[in-house]
Amino acid sequence: MAADTTTRPAPPEQIKAVPVRHPGRWIAAVVIGVLVLMFVHMLVTNPVFQWKFMVDNMFSPPVLRGARTTLVMTVLAMLLGVLLGIIVAIMRLSPNPIVSGAAWAYVWFFRAIPRIVLLFFCANLGALYGTYDLGFPFDHQIMGWLGLSGDLRFLGLNGNQIFKGFFAGLLGLVLSEGAYMAEIVRAGIQSVDPGQTEAASALGMSRGKTMRRIVLPQAMRVIIPPTGNETIAMLKDTSLLIAVPVTSELNFQLRAIGSRTFQIIPMAVASILWYLALSSLLMVGQYFLEKRFSRGFGARETRNQRAEREARTVGGTH
Amino acid sequence: MVKAEGVRKSFGSLEVLKGIDLEVAPREVMCVVGPSGSGKSTFLRCVNHLEKINSGRLYVDGHLVGYREKGGKLHELKDSEVATQRQDIGMVFQRFNLFPHMTALENVMEAPSQVKGLRKDACRDQGAALLERVGLGHRIHSYPNQLSGGQQQRVAIARALAMEPKLMLFDEPTSALDPELVGEVLDVMRGLAESGMTMMVVTHEMGFAREVGDTLVFMDDGVVVEAGDPKQVLTDPQHERTRSFLSKVL
């Protein structure tokens, strides 16, 4: 029987149904739209917002220097804080009770102290001891006991000289941040499936190697989002450096212009915009960091998903 | 290769192993079966010191596991010494435990390069060859979450083999797999047995035990109830408990 193309059955008809109406969504859209219009109207017509004045002053050299100090301090404090946090978290998980106890005490103490109070203390460590030396602990006592004179120390530094300004501020912020990061890192480490450590141990890997190559990389997925929070909080806490005092940071500079010219609100708005811009920059960084550490994670690929992925990368075989 | 003498293990007040006496000869394939809670997985994990025994002696290749005997007293081995012991013992887990942030090849390369300090390109060649041997030569750059369960378990076997162990331990290697994927893993294990590897396999796969195993051990409630040639134990069990277990499983 020859192929009969004229009476081939018609292809299945695509469904064309009337969609469901969502009146609530339209009403919500209108309400939000009106509120936005009201907000924009306020920004445009209220004389308190001296927009030209704000734009003229928010990019002046002292402000730009302030922004740089703020960014540098944020990045440094976070890098050192994360490092300290990782060390303390590993100490917390140590089987040695003194080590884990010391770590617990550090976290307890430095999470409790308000940063502004801590910064004040760091700035005044010169009052505790006149000089800070590097050497053998309790050397004066030991030497006196042995009947000798002299000491077992070297490299003396003047207390008032080192603990001031940028360094004192950095110290305070790092000590405080380290305590918060320690808990975040510990949460990350504990979130990694214990089977991973078992498999690594069964292969003969040492605890250190296991932590560095297997556990921590996987813990990063859980550590990065809250660390992003901490970084953005740190950006704003740099405004606390006034307690040290460090005046070359962003918030102080903007407020200084505001109080000098009596244009408080415009400079406050400038402050909002600056911090918004810098935070957004940090969020972009977080996005790329998260992408880097999520290789190999995500729900298991089904056969259909694999087919789609391979169709997209035509010619790319694994 | 493995010798257990009166091995006991308790978790708190619960005694899980109540005196295990077993011997595994080199090149022998021992299959351990039994109801859940019988202690078979625990015993396997004692062999590479993932669990510390409370009493008795456990030897692998003539060396006491986890301890050193000096002057009539037992000394605990340092972590690094235990790690060295574990280099000769490969383990395959029920839930695979592949490193998700590394590709299949990187998983297999990890131990030889990090633990043995071998050069990366040597590890890469060895890894590719091992993955080829388990039938995954075409997927060496895939991440575990892009592989099926059977494929992941085969990568896990290759990863354990990369350290060139003298003994391979399998803790219910196919229990977490879809039935149609079980066969490909058992085939790899059969090939391994035929190449002369000493294997201890905790499993429910009686067919595998009968065809590939040299010894079948039935454990129940922390003791070895019966042990012998698989074909014999499966067709003519001597003990009542063995009989009732097999009647439920076969």
Coordinates of C-alpha atoms in Angstrom, one line a residue:
Chain A
M1 CA 0.0 0.0 0.0
A2 CA 1.6 3.3 -1.1
A3 CA 2.1 6.0 1.5
D4 CA -1.0 8.2 1.6
T5 CA 0.1 11.7 2.6
T6 CA -3.2 13.4 2.2
T7 CA -5.0 11.5 5.0
R8 CA -2.3 11.6 7.6
P9 CA -3.9 12.2 11.0
A10 CA -3.6 15.9 12.0
P11 CA -1.0 16.8 14.7
P12 CA -2.3 17.0 18.2
E13 CA -4.0 20.4 18.8
Q14 CA -2.0 22.7 21.3
I15 CA -4.1 23.7 24.3
K16 CA -5.3 27.3 24.1
A17 CA -7.2 27.9 27.4
V18 CA -8.2 31.2 28.9
P19 CA -5.7 32.0 31.7
V20 CA -6.7 32.6 35.3
R21 CA -7.1 36.3 36.2
H22 CA -5.1 37.7 39.2
P23 CA -6.9 40.9 40.2
G24 CA -4.9 41.0 43.5
R25 CA -1.6 41.4 41.7
W26 CA -2.9 44.3 39.7
I27 CA -4.2 46.1 42.8
A28 CA -0.8 45.5 44.6
A29 CA 1.1 46.8 41.5
V30 CA -1.0 50.0 41.5
V31 CA -0.6 50.6 45.2
I32 CA 3.2 50.1 45.0
G33 CA 3.3 52.3 42.0
V34 CA 1.5 55.2 43.7
L35 CA 3.7 54.9 46.8
V36 CA 6.8 55.0 44.6
L37 CA 5.5 58.1 42.8
M38 CA 4.8 59.8 46.2
F39 CA 8.4 59.0 47.3
V40 CA 9.9 60.4 44.2
H41 CA 7.7 63.4 44.4
M42 CA 9.1 64.1 47.9
L43 CA 12.7 63.7 46.8
V44 CA 12.1 66.1 43.9
T45 CA 10.1 68.9 45.6
N46 CA 11.2 69.0 49.3
P47 CA 13.7 71.8 49.7
V48 CA 15.5 70.0 52.5
F49 CA 17.2 67.8 49.9
Q50 CA 19.8 70.2 48.5
W51 CA 20.7 67.9 45.6
K52 CA 23.2 70.1 43.9
F53 CA 25.0 70.9 47.1
M54 CA 25.1 67.2 47.9
V55 CA 26.5 66.2 44.6
D56 CA 29.1 69.0 44.7
N57 CA 30.4 68.0 48.1
M58 CA 30.1 64.2 48.3
F59 CA 33.0 63.7 46.0
S60 CA 35.4 66.2 47.6
P61 CA 39.0 64.9 48.3
P62 CA 38.6 64.4 52.0
V63 CA 35.5 62.4 51.4
L64 CA 37.2 60.3 48.8
R65 CA 40.2 59.7 51.1
G66 CA 37.6 58.8 53.8
A67 CA 36.0 56.2 51.4
R68 CA 39.4 54.7 50.7
T69 CA 40.2 54.5 54.4
T70 CA 36.9 52.9 55.1
L71 CA 37.3 50.3 52.3
V72 CA 40.9 49.5 53.3
M73 CA 39.9 49.1 56.9
T74 CA 36.9 46.9 56.0
V75 CA 39.0 44.6 53.8
L76 CA 41.9 44.3 56.2
A77 CA 39.7 43.8 59.2
M78 CA 37.7 41.1 57.4
L79 CA 40.7 39.3 56.0
L80 CA 42.4 39.2 59.4
G81 CA 39.1 38.5 61.2
V82 CA 38.3 35.5 59.0
L83 CA 41.8 34.1 59.5
L84 CA 41.5 34.5 63.3
G85 CA 38.0 33.1 63.1
I86 CA 39.2 30.0 61.3
I87 CA 42.0 29.4 63.8
V88 CA 39.6 29.9 66.8
A89 CA 37.0 27.6 65.2
I90 CA 39.5 24.8 64.8
M91 CA 40.6 25.4 68.4
R92 CA 37.0 25.1 69.5
L93 CA 36.7 21.8 67.8
S94 CA 39.9 20.5 69.3
P95 CA 39.8 17.4 71.6
N96 CA 42.2 19.3 74.0
P97 CA 40.0 20.8 76.7
I98 CA 42.3 23.8 77.4
V99 CA 42.6 24.7 73.8
S100 CA 38.8 24.5 73.2
G101 CA 38.1 26.2 76.5
A102 CA 40.4 29.1 75.6
A103 CA 38.7 29.4 72.3
W104 CA 35.2 29.4 73.9
A105 CA 36.3 32.1 76.4
Y106 CA 37.6 34.3 73.5
V107 CA 34.3 34.0 71.7
W108 CA 32.3 34.6 74.8
F109 CA 34.3 37.8 75.8
F110 CA 34.7 39.4 72.4
R111 CA 31.2 38.9 71.3
A112 CA 29.9 40.6 74.5
I113 CA 32.0 43.8 74.3
P114 CA 30.4 46.6 72.2
R115 CA 32.8 47.5 69.4
I116 CA 32.9 51.1 70.4
V117 CA 34.0 50.2 73.9
L118 CA 36.6 47.8 72.6
L119 CA 38.0 50.3 70.2
F120 CA 38.4 52.8 73.1
F121 CA 40.4 50.2 75.1
C122 CA 42.6 49.3 72.1
A123 CA 43.4 53.0 71.7
N124 CA 44.4 53.2 75.3
L125 CA 46.6 50.1 75.7
G126 CA 49.5 52.5 76.2
A127 CA 48.0 53.1 79.7
L128 CA 48.3 49.4 80.7
Y129 CA 52.0 49.1 80.1
G130 CA 54.5 51.8 79.0
T131 CA 56.4 49.5 76.8
Y132 CA 55.6 46.2 75.1
D133 CA 58.5 43.8 74.6
L134 CA 58.9 40.5 72.9
G135 CA 60.7 37.9 75.0
F136 CA 60.3 35.1 77.6
P137 CA 57.2 35.3 79.8
F138 CA 57.8 36.1 83.5
D139 CA 61.5 36.7 82.8
H140 CA 62.0 39.3 85.6
Q141 CA 60.5 36.9 88.1
I142 CA 62.6 34.0 86.9
M143 CA 65.8 36.0 86.8
G144 CA 65.2 37.3 90.3
W145 CA 64.6 33.8 91.5
L146 CA 67.9 32.6 90.0
G147 CA 69.7 35.6 91.5
L148 CA 70.6 37.1 88.1
S149 CA 70.2 40.6 86.8
G150 CA 69.0 41.6 83.3
D151 CA 66.1 40.2 81.3
L152 CA 65.2 37.8 78.5
R153 CA 63.5 40.1 76.2
F154 CA 64.2 42.0 73.0
L155 CA 62.4 44.3 70.6
G156 CA 60.8 46.8 72.9
L157 CA 58.0 49.0 71.6
N158 CA 56.5 52.1 73.2
G159 CA 52.9 51.4 74.2
N160 CA 51.6 54.8 73.4
Q161 CA 53.2 54.9 70.0
I162 CA 51.9 51.6 68.6
F163 CA 48.4 51.5 70.1
K164 CA 46.9 54.5 68.4
G165 CA 45.2 55.5 65.2
F166 CA 44.8 53.0 62.4
F167 CA 46.6 50.1 64.1
A168 CA 44.6 50.4 67.3
G169 CA 41.4 50.6 65.3
L170 CA 42.3 47.6 63.2
L171 CA 43.2 45.6 66.3
G172 CA 39.9 46.3 67.9
L173 CA 37.9 45.4 64.9
V174 CA 39.9 42.2 64.2
L175 CA 39.5 41.0 67.7
S176 CA 35.8 41.6 67.7
E177 CA 35.2 40.2 64.2
G178 CA 37.3 37.1 64.9
A179 CA 34.8 36.1 67.6
Y180 CA 31.8 36.3 65.3
M181 CA 33.7 34.6 62.4
A182 CA 34.7 31.8 64.8
E183 CA 31.1 30.8 65.2
I184 CA 30.3 31.1 61.6
V185 CA 33.3 29.0 60.6
R186 CA 32.4 26.4 63.3
A187 CA 28.9 26.2 61.9
G188 CA 30.3 25.7 58.4
I189 CA 32.7 23.0 59.5
Q190 CA 30.0 21.2 61.4
S191 CA 27.7 21.3 58.4
V192 CA 30.1 19.1 56.4
D193 CA 28.9 15.5 56.3
P194 CA 31.0 13.4 58.7
G195 CA 31.3 10.8 56.0
Q196 CA 33.7 13.1 54.3
T197 CA 36.1 13.1 57.2
E198 CA 35.7 9.3 57.4
A199 CA 36.5 8.8 53.8
A200 CA 39.6 11.1 54.0
S201 CA 40.8 9.3 57.2
A202 CA 40.3 5.9 55.5
L203 CA 42.5 7.0 52.7
G204 CA 45.2 7.8 55.2
M205 CA 44.9 11.6 55.2
S206 CA 46.1 13.5 58.3
R207 CA 43.6 15.6 60.2
G208 CA 45.3 18.8 59.0
K209 CA 45.2 17.8 55.3
T210 CA 41.6 16.6 55.8
M211 CA 40.6 20.0 57.3
R212 CA 42.4 22.1 54.7
R213 CA 41.6 20.1 51.5
I214 CA 38.3 18.4 52.2
V215 CA 36.3 20.0 55.1
L216 CA 37.1 23.7 54.8
P217 CA 36.4 24.0 51.0
Q218 CA 33.0 22.4 51.5
A219 CA 32.4 24.5 54.7
M220 CA 32.9 27.6 52.6
R221 CA 29.4 27.2 51.0
V222 CA 27.9 27.6 54.4
I223 CA 30.4 30.2 55.6
I224 CA 30.2 32.7 52.8
P225 CA 26.7 34.1 53.0
P226 CA 26.8 35.0 56.7
T227 CA 30.4 36.3 56.1
G228 CA 28.9 38.6 53.5
N229 CA 26.6 39.9 56.2
E230 CA 29.6 40.5 58.5
T231 CA 31.6 42.3 55.8
I232 CA 28.8 44.7 55.1
A233 CA 28.3 45.2 58.8
M234 CA 32.1 45.9 59.1
L235 CA 31.8 48.5 56.4
K236 CA 29.5 50.4 58.5
D237 CA 31.3 49.7 61.8
T238 CA 34.3 51.5 60.4
S239 CA 32.3 54.6 61.4
L240 CA 33.1 53.6 65.0
L241 CA 36.7 54.3 64.5
I242 CA 35.9 57.8 65.7
A243 CA 36.3 56.2 69.2
V244 CA 40.0 55.6 68.6
P245 CA 40.0 58.4 67.3
V246 CA 40.5 57.9 63.5
T247 CA 38.9 60.7 61.7
S248 CA 40.0 59.9 58.1
E249 CA 37.0 57.6 57.5
L250 CA 34.0 58.2 55.4
N251 CA 31.2 58.8 57.9
F252 CA 33.1 61.4 59.9
Q253 CA 34.2 63.3 56.8
L254 CA 30.6 63.5 55.5
R255 CA 29.2 64.6 58.8
A256 CA 32.0 67.2 59.2
I257 CA 31.0 68.9 55.9
G258 CA 27.3 68.7 57.0
S259 CA 27.8 70.3 60.4
R260 CA 30.2 72.9 59.1
T261 CA 27.8 74.1 56.4
F262 CA 24.6 73.3 58.4
Q263 CA 23.5 71.1 55.5
I264 CA 23.0 68.0 57.7
I265 CA 20.3 66.2 55.7
P266 CA 22.0 66.4 52.3
M267 CA 25.2 65.0 53.7
A268 CA 23.3 62.3 55.6
V269 CA 21.7 61.3 52.3
A270 CA 25.2 61.4 50.7
S271 CA 26.2 59.0 53.5
I272 CA 23.4 56.7 52.6
L273 CA 24.3 56.7 48.9
W274 CA 28.0 56.1 49.6
Y275 CA 27.4 53.2 51.9
L276 CA 24.9 51.8 49.5
A277 CA 27.4 51.9 46.6
L278 CA 30.2 50.3 48.6
S279 CA 27.9 47.6 50.0
S280 CA 26.7 46.8 46.5
L281 CA 30.4 46.4 45.4
L282 CA 30.9 44.0 48.2
M283 CA 27.8 42.0 47.2
V284 CA 29.2 41.6 43.7
G285 CA 32.3 40.2 45.2
Q286 CA 30.3 37.8 47.3
Y287 CA 28.4 36.5 44.3
F288 CA 31.7 35.5 42.5
L289 CA 33.1 34.0 45.7
E290 CA 29.9 31.8 46.1
K291 CA 30.1 30.7 42.5
R292 CA 33.7 29.6 42.9
F293 CA 32.9 27.5 46.0
S294 CA 29.7 25.9 44.7
R295 CA 31.4 23.7 42.1
G296 CA 30.1 20.2 42.3
F297 CA 27.1 21.1 44.5
G298 CA 23.5 21.6 43.7
A299 CA 20.9 18.8 43.2
R300 CA 22.1 15.8 41.4
E301 CA 21.8 16.2 37.6
T302 CA 19.1 13.9 36.1
R303 CA 19.6 12.4 32.7
N304 CA 17.3 15.0 31.1
Q305 CA 19.3 17.8 32.6
R306 CA 22.5 16.4 31.4
A307 CA 21.1 16.1 27.9
E308 CA 20.1 19.8 28.0
R309 CA 23.4 20.9 29.3
E310 CA 25.3 19.0 26.7
A311 CA 23.1 20.3 24.0
R312 CA 24.1 23.8 25.1
T313 CA 27.8 23.1 25.0
V314 CA 27.7 21.5 21.5
G315 CA 30.7 19.4 20.8
G316 CA 31.9 19.5 24.4
T317 CA 32.4 16.0 25.7
H318 CA 33.6 15.2 29.2
Chain B
M1 CA 46.0 -10.8 56.3
V2 CA 43.4 -10.0 58.9
K3 CA 43.3 -11.7 62.3
A4 CA 40.7 -10.9 65.0
E5 CA 41.1 -12.4 68.4
G6 CA 38.4 -11.9 70.9
V7 CA 37.5 -8.5 69.6
R8 CA 35.0 -6.6 71.7
K9 CA 33.5 -3.2 71.2
S10 CA 31.0 -1.2 73.2
F11 CA 29.3 2.1 72.6
G12 CA 28.8 3.4 76.1
S13 CA 26.8 0.6 77.9
L14 CA 25.8 -1.1 74.7
E15 CA 28.1 -4.0 73.8
V16 CA 28.0 -4.3 70.0
L17 CA 30.9 -6.8 69.4
K18 CA 31.0 -9.6 72.0
G19 CA 34.2 -11.4 71.1
I20 CA 34.9 -11.8 67.4
D21 CA 37.4 -14.4 66.3
L22 CA 38.1 -14.3 62.5
E23 CA 40.9 -14.9 60.1
V24 CA 41.1 -13.6 56.5
A25 CA 43.9 -15.1 54.4
P26 CA 45.6 -13.1 51.7
R27 CA 43.7 -13.1 48.4
E28 CA 40.6 -14.3 50.2
V29 CA 37.2 -12.7 49.7
M30 CA 35.2 -12.8 52.9
C31 CA 31.5 -11.9 52.8
V32 CA 29.9 -10.9 56.1
V33 CA 26.1 -11.1 56.4
G34 CA 23.6 -10.7 59.1
P35 CA 20.6 -8.7 60.4
S36 CA 21.0 -5.0 61.1
G37 CA 22.5 -4.3 64.5
S38 CA 24.5 -7.5 64.4
G39 CA 27.7 -5.5 64.5
K40 CA 29.1 -6.4 61.0
S41 CA 29.6 -2.8 59.9
T42 CA 31.1 -1.9 63.3
F43 CA 33.6 -4.8 63.0
L44 CA 34.6 -3.7 59.5
R45 CA 35.2 -0.2 60.9
C46 CA 37.4 -1.6 63.6
V47 CA 39.7 -3.2 61.0
N48 CA 40.9 0.2 59.9
H49 CA 40.6 1.8 63.3
L50 CA 37.7 4.1 62.4
E51 CA 36.3 2.5 65.6
K52 CA 38.6 1.7 68.6
I53 CA 38.2 -1.8 70.0
N54 CA 37.7 -2.2 73.7
S55 CA 39.2 -5.6 74.2
G56 CA 41.0 -8.3 72.2
R57 CA 43.5 -7.9 69.4
L58 CA 43.1 -7.1 65.7
Y59 CA 46.0 -7.6 63.3
V60 CA 46.2 -6.5 59.7
D61 CA 49.2 -7.9 57.7
G62 CA 50.8 -8.9 61.0
H63 CA 50.6 -5.4 62.5
L64 CA 48.4 -4.6 65.5
V65 CA 45.7 -2.2 64.5
G66 CA 45.7 1.1 66.4
Y67 CA 48.2 0.1 69.0
R68 CA 51.8 -1.0 69.5
E69 CA 52.8 -3.7 71.9
K70 CA 55.9 -2.8 73.9
G71 CA 57.2 -4.5 77.0
G72 CA 53.9 -6.3 77.5
K73 CA 51.9 -3.1 77.5
L74 CA 49.7 -1.6 74.8
H75 CA 50.6 1.9 73.6
E76 CA 48.1 3.9 71.5
L77 CA 49.5 4.8 68.1
K78 CA 49.8 8.5 67.2
D79 CA 47.3 9.8 64.7
S80 CA 50.0 9.9 62.0
E81 CA 50.9 6.3 62.7
V82 CA 47.3 5.3 62.4
A83 CA 47.1 7.2 59.1
T84 CA 50.1 5.3 57.8
Q85 CA 48.4 2.0 58.7
R86 CA 45.3 3.1 56.9
Q87 CA 47.3 3.6 53.7
D88 CA 47.4 -0.1 53.2
I89 CA 43.6 -0.6 53.8
G90 CA 41.1 0.7 51.3
M91 CA 37.5 1.3 52.3
V92 CA 34.3 1.7 50.2
F93 CA 31.3 3.2 52.0
Q94 CA 27.6 2.6 51.6
R95 CA 27.0 6.3 50.9
F96 CA 30.1 6.6 48.6
N97 CA 31.4 9.7 50.5
L98 CA 33.0 11.1 47.3
F99 CA 34.5 14.6 47.6
P100 CA 31.8 16.7 46.0
H101 CA 34.0 19.7 45.2
M102 CA 36.3 17.6 43.1
T103 CA 35.9 15.8 39.8
A104 CA 36.1 12.0 39.6
L105 CA 39.7 12.2 38.5
E106 CA 40.6 14.7 41.2
N107 CA 38.9 12.4 43.8
V108 CA 41.1 9.5 42.7
M109 CA 44.2 11.6 42.5
E110 CA 43.7 13.2 45.9
A111 CA 45.1 10.5 48.2
P112 CA 48.2 9.5 46.2
S113 CA 49.3 13.1 45.7
Q114 CA 48.5 14.4 49.2
V115 CA 49.3 11.4 51.3
K116 CA 52.0 9.7 49.4
G117 CA 53.4 12.8 47.8
L118 CA 53.5 11.4 44.3
R119 CA 53.9 13.8 41.4
K120 CA 50.7 15.2 40.0
D121 CA 51.1 13.9 36.4
A122 CA 51.9 10.4 37.7
C123 CA 48.8 10.5 39.9
R124 CA 46.8 11.8 36.9
D125 CA 47.9 8.9 34.7
Q126 CA 47.2 6.4 37.4
G127 CA 43.9 7.9 38.2
A128 CA 42.8 7.9 34.6
A129 CA 43.9 4.2 34.2
L130 CA 41.9 3.2 37.4
L131 CA 38.8 5.0 36.2
E132 CA 39.2 3.3 32.9
R133 CA 39.4 0.0 34.7
V134 CA 36.1 0.6 36.5
G135 CA 34.5 1.5 33.3
L136 CA 34.4 5.3 33.7
G137 CA 37.2 6.4 31.4
H138 CA 34.8 8.7 29.6
R139 CA 33.6 10.5 32.7
I140 CA 36.8 11.4 34.5
H141 CA 36.1 15.1 34.5
S142 CA 32.5 14.8 35.8
Y143 CA 31.6 15.9 39.3
P144 CA 30.0 13.4 41.6
N145 CA 26.6 15.1 41.4
Q146 CA 26.7 14.5 37.6
L147 CA 27.1 10.8 38.0
S148 CA 24.6 8.1 38.8
G149 CA 24.9 6.1 42.1
G150 CA 26.5 3.2 40.5
Q151 CA 29.0 5.4 38.7
Q152 CA 29.8 7.2 42.0
Q153 CA 30.4 4.0 43.8
R154 CA 32.7 2.8 41.1
V155 CA 34.7 6.1 41.4
A156 CA 34.8 5.4 45.1
I157 CA 36.3 2.0 44.4
A158 CA 38.9 3.5 42.1
R159 CA 39.7 6.1 44.7
A160 CA 40.4 3.4 47.3
L161 CA 42.5 1.4 44.8
A162 CA 44.6 4.5 44.0
M163 CA 46.5 3.9 47.3
E164 CA 47.4 0.4 46.2
P165 CA 46.1 -1.2 49.4
K166 CA 46.7 -4.7 50.5
L167 CA 43.2 -5.1 51.8
M168 CA 39.9 -3.7 50.7
L169 CA 36.9 -3.2 53.0
F170 CA 33.4 -2.8 51.6
D171 CA 30.7 -1.6 53.9
E172 CA 27.4 -2.5 52.2
P173 CA 28.6 -1.1 48.9
T174 CA 25.4 -1.7 47.0
S175 CA 22.8 -1.0 49.6
A176 CA 22.2 2.6 48.6
L177 CA 21.9 1.8 44.9
D178 CA 18.9 1.4 42.6
P179 CA 18.6 -2.3 41.8
E180 CA 19.6 -2.0 38.1
L181 CA 22.8 -0.2 39.1
V182 CA 23.9 -2.9 41.6
G183 CA 25.2 -5.2 38.9
E184 CA 27.8 -2.8 37.5
V185 CA 29.4 -2.3 40.9
L186 CA 29.4 -6.0 41.7
D187 CA 31.1 -6.6 38.4
V188 CA 33.9 -4.3 39.3
M189 CA 34.2 -6.0 42.7
R190 CA 34.2 -9.4 41.0
G191 CA 37.0 -8.3 38.7
L192 CA 38.9 -7.0 41.8
A193 CA 38.5 -10.4 43.5
E194 CA 39.7 -12.2 40.5
S195 CA 42.8 -10.1 40.3
G196 CA 43.8 -11.4 43.8
M197 CA 42.8 -8.6 46.1
T198 CA 42.0 -9.5 49.8
M199 CA 38.5 -8.3 50.4
M200 CA 36.1 -8.1 53.3
V201 CA 32.6 -7.3 52.1
V202 CA 29.6 -6.6 54.3
T203 CA 26.6 -7.1 52.0
H204 CA 23.1 -8.4 51.5
E205 CA 23.9 -9.6 48.0
M206 CA 23.8 -13.4 48.5
G207 CA 24.4 -14.1 44.8
F208 CA 27.7 -12.2 45.0
A209 CA 28.6 -14.0 48.2
R210 CA 27.9 -17.4 46.6
E211 CA 29.7 -16.8 43.3
V212 CA 32.7 -14.6 44.3
G213 CA 33.1 -15.1 48.1
D214 CA 35.6 -17.6 49.4
T215 CA 34.1 -17.5 52.9
L216 CA 30.7 -16.5 54.2
V217 CA 30.4 -15.3 57.7
F218 CA 27.0 -15.0 59.4
M219 CA 27.0 -12.5 62.3
D220 CA 24.2 -12.0 64.7
D221 CA 24.0 -9.9 67.9
G222 CA 27.7 -9.2 68.1
V223 CA 29.0 -12.8 67.6
V224 CA 30.0 -14.9 64.6
V225 CA 27.3 -17.6 64.5
E226 CA 28.5 -19.5 61.5
A227 CA 31.3 -19.3 58.9
G228 CA 32.3 -21.4 56.0
D229 CA 32.2 -22.0 52.3
P230 CA 29.3 -19.8 50.9
K231 CA 27.8 -22.6 48.9
Q232 CA 27.6 -24.7 52.0
V233 CA 26.4 -22.2 54.4
L234 CA 23.7 -20.9 52.0
T235 CA 22.3 -24.3 51.1
D236 CA 22.9 -26.2 54.4
P237 CA 23.1 -23.8 57.4
Q238 CA 24.1 -25.5 60.7
H239 CA 22.5 -23.0 63.1
E240 CA 18.9 -22.1 63.7
R241 CA 19.6 -18.4 63.6
T242 CA 21.4 -18.7 60.3
R243 CA 18.5 -20.7 59.0
S244 CA 15.9 -18.1 60.0
F245 CA 17.9 -15.2 58.7
L246 CA 18.5 -16.9 55.3
S247 CA 14.9 -17.8 55.0
K248 CA 13.9 -14.2 55.2
V249 CA 16.6 -13.0 52.8
L250 CA 16.8 -15.6 50.2

